[in-house]
Short mmCIF file of C-alpha atoms in Angstrom, two decimals:
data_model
loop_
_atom_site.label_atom_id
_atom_site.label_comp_id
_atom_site.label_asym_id
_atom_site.label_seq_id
_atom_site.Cartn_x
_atom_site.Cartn_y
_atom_site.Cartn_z
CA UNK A 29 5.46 17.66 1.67
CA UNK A 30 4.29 15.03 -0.59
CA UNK A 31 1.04 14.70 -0.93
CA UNK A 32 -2.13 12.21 -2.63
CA UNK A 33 -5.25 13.29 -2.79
CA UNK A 34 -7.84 10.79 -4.48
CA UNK A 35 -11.86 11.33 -5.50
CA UNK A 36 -14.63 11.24 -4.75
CA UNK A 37 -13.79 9.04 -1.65
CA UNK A 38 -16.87 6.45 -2.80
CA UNK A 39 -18.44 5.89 -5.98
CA UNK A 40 -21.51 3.42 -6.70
CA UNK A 41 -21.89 2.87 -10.92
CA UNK A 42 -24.50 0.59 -12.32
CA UNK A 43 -23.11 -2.57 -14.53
CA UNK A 44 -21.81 -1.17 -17.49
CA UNK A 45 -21.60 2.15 -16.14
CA UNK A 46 -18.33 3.55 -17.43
CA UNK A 47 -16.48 6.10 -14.71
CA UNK A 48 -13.06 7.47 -13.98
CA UNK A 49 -11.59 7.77 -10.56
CA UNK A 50 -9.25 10.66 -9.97
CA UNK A 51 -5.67 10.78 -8.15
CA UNK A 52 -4.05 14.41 -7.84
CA UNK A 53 -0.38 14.06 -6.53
CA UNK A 54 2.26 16.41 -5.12
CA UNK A 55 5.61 15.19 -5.60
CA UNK A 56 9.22 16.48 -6.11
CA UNK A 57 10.31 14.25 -8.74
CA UNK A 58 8.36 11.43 -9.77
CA UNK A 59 10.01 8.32 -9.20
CA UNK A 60 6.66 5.88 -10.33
CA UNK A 61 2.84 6.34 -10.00
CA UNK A 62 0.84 3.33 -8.59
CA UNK A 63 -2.57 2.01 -9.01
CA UNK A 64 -3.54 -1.10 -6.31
CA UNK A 65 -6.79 -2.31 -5.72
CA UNK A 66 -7.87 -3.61 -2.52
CA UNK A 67 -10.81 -6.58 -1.19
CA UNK A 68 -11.65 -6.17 1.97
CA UNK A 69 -9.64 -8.49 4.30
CA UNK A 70 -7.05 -8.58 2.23
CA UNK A 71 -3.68 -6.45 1.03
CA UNK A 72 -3.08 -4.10 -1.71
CA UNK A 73 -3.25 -6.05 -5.37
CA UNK A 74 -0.89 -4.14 -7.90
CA UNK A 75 -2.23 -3.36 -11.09
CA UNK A 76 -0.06 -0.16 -12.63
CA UNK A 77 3.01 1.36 -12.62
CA UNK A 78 3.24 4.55 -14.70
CA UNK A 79 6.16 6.37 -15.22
CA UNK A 80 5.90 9.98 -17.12
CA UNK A 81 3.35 11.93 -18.17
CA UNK A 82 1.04 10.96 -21.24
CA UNK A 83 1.60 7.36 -20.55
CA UNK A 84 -1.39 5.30 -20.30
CA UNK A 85 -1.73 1.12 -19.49
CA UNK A 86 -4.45 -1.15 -19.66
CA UNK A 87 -5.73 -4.59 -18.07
CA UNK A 88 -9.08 -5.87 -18.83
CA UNK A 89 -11.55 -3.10 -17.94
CA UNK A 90 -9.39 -0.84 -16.87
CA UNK A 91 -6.87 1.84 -18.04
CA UNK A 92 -4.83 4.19 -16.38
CA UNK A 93 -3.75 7.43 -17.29
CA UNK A 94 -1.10 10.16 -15.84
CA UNK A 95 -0.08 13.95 -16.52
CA UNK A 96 2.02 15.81 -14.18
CA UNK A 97 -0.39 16.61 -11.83
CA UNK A 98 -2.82 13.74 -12.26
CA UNK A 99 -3.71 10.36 -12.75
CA UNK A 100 -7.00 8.93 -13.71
CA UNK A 101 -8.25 4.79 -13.73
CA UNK A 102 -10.45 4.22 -16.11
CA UNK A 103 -13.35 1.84 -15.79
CA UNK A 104 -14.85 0.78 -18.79
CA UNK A 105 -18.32 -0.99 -18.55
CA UNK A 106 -17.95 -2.20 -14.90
CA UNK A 107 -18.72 -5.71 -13.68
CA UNK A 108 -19.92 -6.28 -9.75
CA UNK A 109 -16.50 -8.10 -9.35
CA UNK A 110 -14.78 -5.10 -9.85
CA UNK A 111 -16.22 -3.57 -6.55
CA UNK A 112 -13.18 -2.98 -4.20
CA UNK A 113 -11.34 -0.07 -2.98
CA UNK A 114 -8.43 1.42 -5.36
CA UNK A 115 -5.49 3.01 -4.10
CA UNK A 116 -3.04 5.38 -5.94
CA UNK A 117 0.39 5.59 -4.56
CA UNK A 118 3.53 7.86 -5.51
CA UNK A 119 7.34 7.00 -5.16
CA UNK A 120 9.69 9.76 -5.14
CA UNK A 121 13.05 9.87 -6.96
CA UNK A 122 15.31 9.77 -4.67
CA UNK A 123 18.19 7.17 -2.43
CA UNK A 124 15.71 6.43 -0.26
CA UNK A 125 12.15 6.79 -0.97
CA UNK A 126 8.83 5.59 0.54
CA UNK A 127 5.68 4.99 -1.09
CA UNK A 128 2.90 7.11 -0.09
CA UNK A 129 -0.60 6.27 -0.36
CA UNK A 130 -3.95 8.19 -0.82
CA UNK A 131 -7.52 7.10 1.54
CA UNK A 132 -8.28 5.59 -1.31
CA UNK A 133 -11.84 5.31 -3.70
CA UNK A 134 -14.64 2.30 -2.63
CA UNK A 135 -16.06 1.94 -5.91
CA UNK A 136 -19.38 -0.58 -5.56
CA UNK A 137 -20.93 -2.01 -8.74
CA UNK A 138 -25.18 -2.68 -8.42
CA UNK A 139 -26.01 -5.73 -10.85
CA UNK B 22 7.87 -18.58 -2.05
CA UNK B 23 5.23 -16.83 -4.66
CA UNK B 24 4.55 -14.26 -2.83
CA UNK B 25 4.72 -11.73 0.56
CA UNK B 26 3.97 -13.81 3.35
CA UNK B 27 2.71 -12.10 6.75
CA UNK B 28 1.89 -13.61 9.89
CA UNK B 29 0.03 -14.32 12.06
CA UNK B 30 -2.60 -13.45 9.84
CA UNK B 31 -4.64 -12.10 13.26
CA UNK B 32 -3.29 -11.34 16.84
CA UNK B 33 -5.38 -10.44 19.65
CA UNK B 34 -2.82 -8.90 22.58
CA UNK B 35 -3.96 -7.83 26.32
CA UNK B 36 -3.33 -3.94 26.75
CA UNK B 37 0.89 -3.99 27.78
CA UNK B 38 1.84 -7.09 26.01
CA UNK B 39 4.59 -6.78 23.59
CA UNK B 40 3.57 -8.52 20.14
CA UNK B 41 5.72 -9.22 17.32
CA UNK B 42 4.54 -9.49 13.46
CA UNK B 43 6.66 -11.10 10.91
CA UNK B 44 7.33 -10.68 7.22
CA UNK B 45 8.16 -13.14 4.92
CA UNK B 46 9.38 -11.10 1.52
CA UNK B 47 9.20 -12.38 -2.20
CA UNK B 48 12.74 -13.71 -2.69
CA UNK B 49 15.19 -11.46 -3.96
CA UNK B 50 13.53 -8.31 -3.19
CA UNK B 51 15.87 -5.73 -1.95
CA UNK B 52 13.21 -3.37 -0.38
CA UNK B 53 11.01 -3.70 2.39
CA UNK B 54 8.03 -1.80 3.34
CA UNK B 55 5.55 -1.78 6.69
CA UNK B 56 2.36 0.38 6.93
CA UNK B 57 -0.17 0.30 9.48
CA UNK B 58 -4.16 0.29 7.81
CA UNK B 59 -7.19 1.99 9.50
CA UNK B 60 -10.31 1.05 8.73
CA UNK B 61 -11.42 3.04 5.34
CA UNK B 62 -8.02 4.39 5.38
CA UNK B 63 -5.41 4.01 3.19
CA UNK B 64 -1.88 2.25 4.21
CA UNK B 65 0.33 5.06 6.20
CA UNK B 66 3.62 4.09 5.66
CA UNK B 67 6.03 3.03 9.07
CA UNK B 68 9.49 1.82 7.94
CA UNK B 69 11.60 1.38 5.06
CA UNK B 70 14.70 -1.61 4.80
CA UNK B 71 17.31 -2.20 1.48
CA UNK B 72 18.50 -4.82 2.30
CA UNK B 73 19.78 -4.87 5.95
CA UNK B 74 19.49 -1.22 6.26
CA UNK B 75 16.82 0.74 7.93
CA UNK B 76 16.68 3.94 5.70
CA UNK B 77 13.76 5.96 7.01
CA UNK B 78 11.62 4.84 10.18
CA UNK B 79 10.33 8.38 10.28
CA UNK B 80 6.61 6.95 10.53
CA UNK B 81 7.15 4.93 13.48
CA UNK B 82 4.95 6.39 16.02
CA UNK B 83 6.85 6.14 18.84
CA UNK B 84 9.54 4.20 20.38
CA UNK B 85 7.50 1.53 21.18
CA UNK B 86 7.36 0.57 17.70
CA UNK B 87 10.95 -1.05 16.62
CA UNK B 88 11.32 -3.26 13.22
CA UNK B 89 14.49 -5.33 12.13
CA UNK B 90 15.44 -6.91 9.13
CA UNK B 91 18.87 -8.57 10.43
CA UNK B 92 19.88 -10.20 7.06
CA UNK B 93 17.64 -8.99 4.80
CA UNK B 94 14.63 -11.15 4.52
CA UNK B 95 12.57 -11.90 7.02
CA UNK B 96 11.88 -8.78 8.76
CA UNK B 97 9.97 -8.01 12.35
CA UNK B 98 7.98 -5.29 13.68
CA UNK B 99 7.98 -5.40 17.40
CA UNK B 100 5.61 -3.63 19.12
CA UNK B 101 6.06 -3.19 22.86
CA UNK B 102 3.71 -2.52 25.90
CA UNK B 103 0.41 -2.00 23.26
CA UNK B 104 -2.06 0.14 23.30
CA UNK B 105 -5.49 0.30 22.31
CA UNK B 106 -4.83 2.73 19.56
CA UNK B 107 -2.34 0.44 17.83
CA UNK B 108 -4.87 -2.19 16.69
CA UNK B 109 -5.29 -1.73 13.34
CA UNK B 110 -3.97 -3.76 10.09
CA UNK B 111 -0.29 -4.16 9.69
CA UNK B 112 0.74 -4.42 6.09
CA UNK B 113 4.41 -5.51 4.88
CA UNK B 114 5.25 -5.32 1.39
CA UNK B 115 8.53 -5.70 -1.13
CA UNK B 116 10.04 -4.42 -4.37
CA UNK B 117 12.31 -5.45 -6.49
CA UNK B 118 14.30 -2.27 -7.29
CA UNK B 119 15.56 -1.16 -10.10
CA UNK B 120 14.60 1.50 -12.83
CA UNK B 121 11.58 0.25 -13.94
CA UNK B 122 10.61 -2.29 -10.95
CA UNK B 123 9.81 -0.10 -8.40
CA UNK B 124 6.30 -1.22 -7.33
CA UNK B 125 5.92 -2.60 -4.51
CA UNK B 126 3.69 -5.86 -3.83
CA UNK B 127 1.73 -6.66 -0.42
CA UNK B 128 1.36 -9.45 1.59
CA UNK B 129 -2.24 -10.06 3.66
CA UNK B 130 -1.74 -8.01 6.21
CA UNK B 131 -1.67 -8.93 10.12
CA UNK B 132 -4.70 -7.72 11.85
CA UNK B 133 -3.86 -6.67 15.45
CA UNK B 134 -6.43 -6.17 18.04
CA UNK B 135 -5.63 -4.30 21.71
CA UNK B 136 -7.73 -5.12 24.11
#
């Protein structure tokens, strides 16, 4: 069964603290990887879509990474706004396929 | 419009009312997703539309829980006689399609309390 698995399930960094946030997948064929984050109140913001493994894309602090087993978001140098909770997701290739989320990481950013 | 639009944004029900929670999706998107949201969870996915077809409503939780999507747009998720453990955060979202638009983008979310 397809499975997400995302760590550590909370992380609090400093400002400027650089970290990476880990999402281990289990997927037949991989159709897209997702990274969202999320405010509280609010739905899912999309930031990535990677493909294949040893891609990598980027957006202001952050980066994302994926192998064939793994994806990591990079946070480079964090700022207090970009405390929120970040989702991976997987898509599987096939007719018909759901997206299937992970519990997520609450990253929190002290000043 | 710009974006997914979901509402109402919050709906409070009495325990056995039937509630319905509509979806507005970004023009032109084939797909259409709904997940339910615990708190400090992450979205579990219910149903899955292309276009006017349901193709998987195997996270339904029971037949209480019934979603349409008659001409594919707007799409409903009926829930009938509710229950305390339904109130959580209903999420609807939409893709595109193709080869390399298959993300999916959310609306707000509808939060539904049972009480």
């Amino acid at each position: 069964e397809d499975q997400v698995t995302q760590s550590p399930e909370a992380l609090r960094l400093q400002e400027g603290e650089s970290s990476s946030l880990n999402c281990s997948y289990t997927v037949s064929g991989l159709r897209g990887l997702f990274w969202y984050r999320q405010d509280p109140g609010k739905g899912p913001e999309f930031l990535f879509t990677l493909y294949s493994a040893g891609e990598e894309k980027e957006k202001e602090r952050l980066k994302a990474t994926l192998t064939k087993k793994e994806s990591f978001l990079h946070i480079t140098a964090p700022k207090p706004e970009d405390s929120a909770t970040y989702l991976c997701a997987v898509r599987e290739y096939s007719s018909a396929s759901k997206i299937i989320f992970g519990s997520g990481t609450r990253l929190s950013i002290r000043p | 419009g710009a974006g997914v639009s979901q509402s109402p944004r919050y709906k409070v029900a009495k325990r056995g009312q039937d509630v319905a929670l509509r979806c507005d999706p970004i023009s032109g998107h084939v797909s259409l997703f709904w997940y339910q949201q615990a708190l400090g969870q992450g979205p579990e996915f219910l149903t899955y539309f292309q276009n006017e077809a349901q193709l998987d409503k195997s996270g339904l939780p029971s037949d209480r829980f019934f979603a349409e999507r008659p001409e594919g747009s707007v799409s409903t998720l009926k829930i009938q006689r509710t229950q305390q453990e339904d109130s959580a955060v209903y999420l609807c979202a939409s893709s595109l399609e193709g080869r390399e638009n298959t993300e999916a983008f959310f609306g707000q979310g509808t939060r539904l309390t049972v009480v």
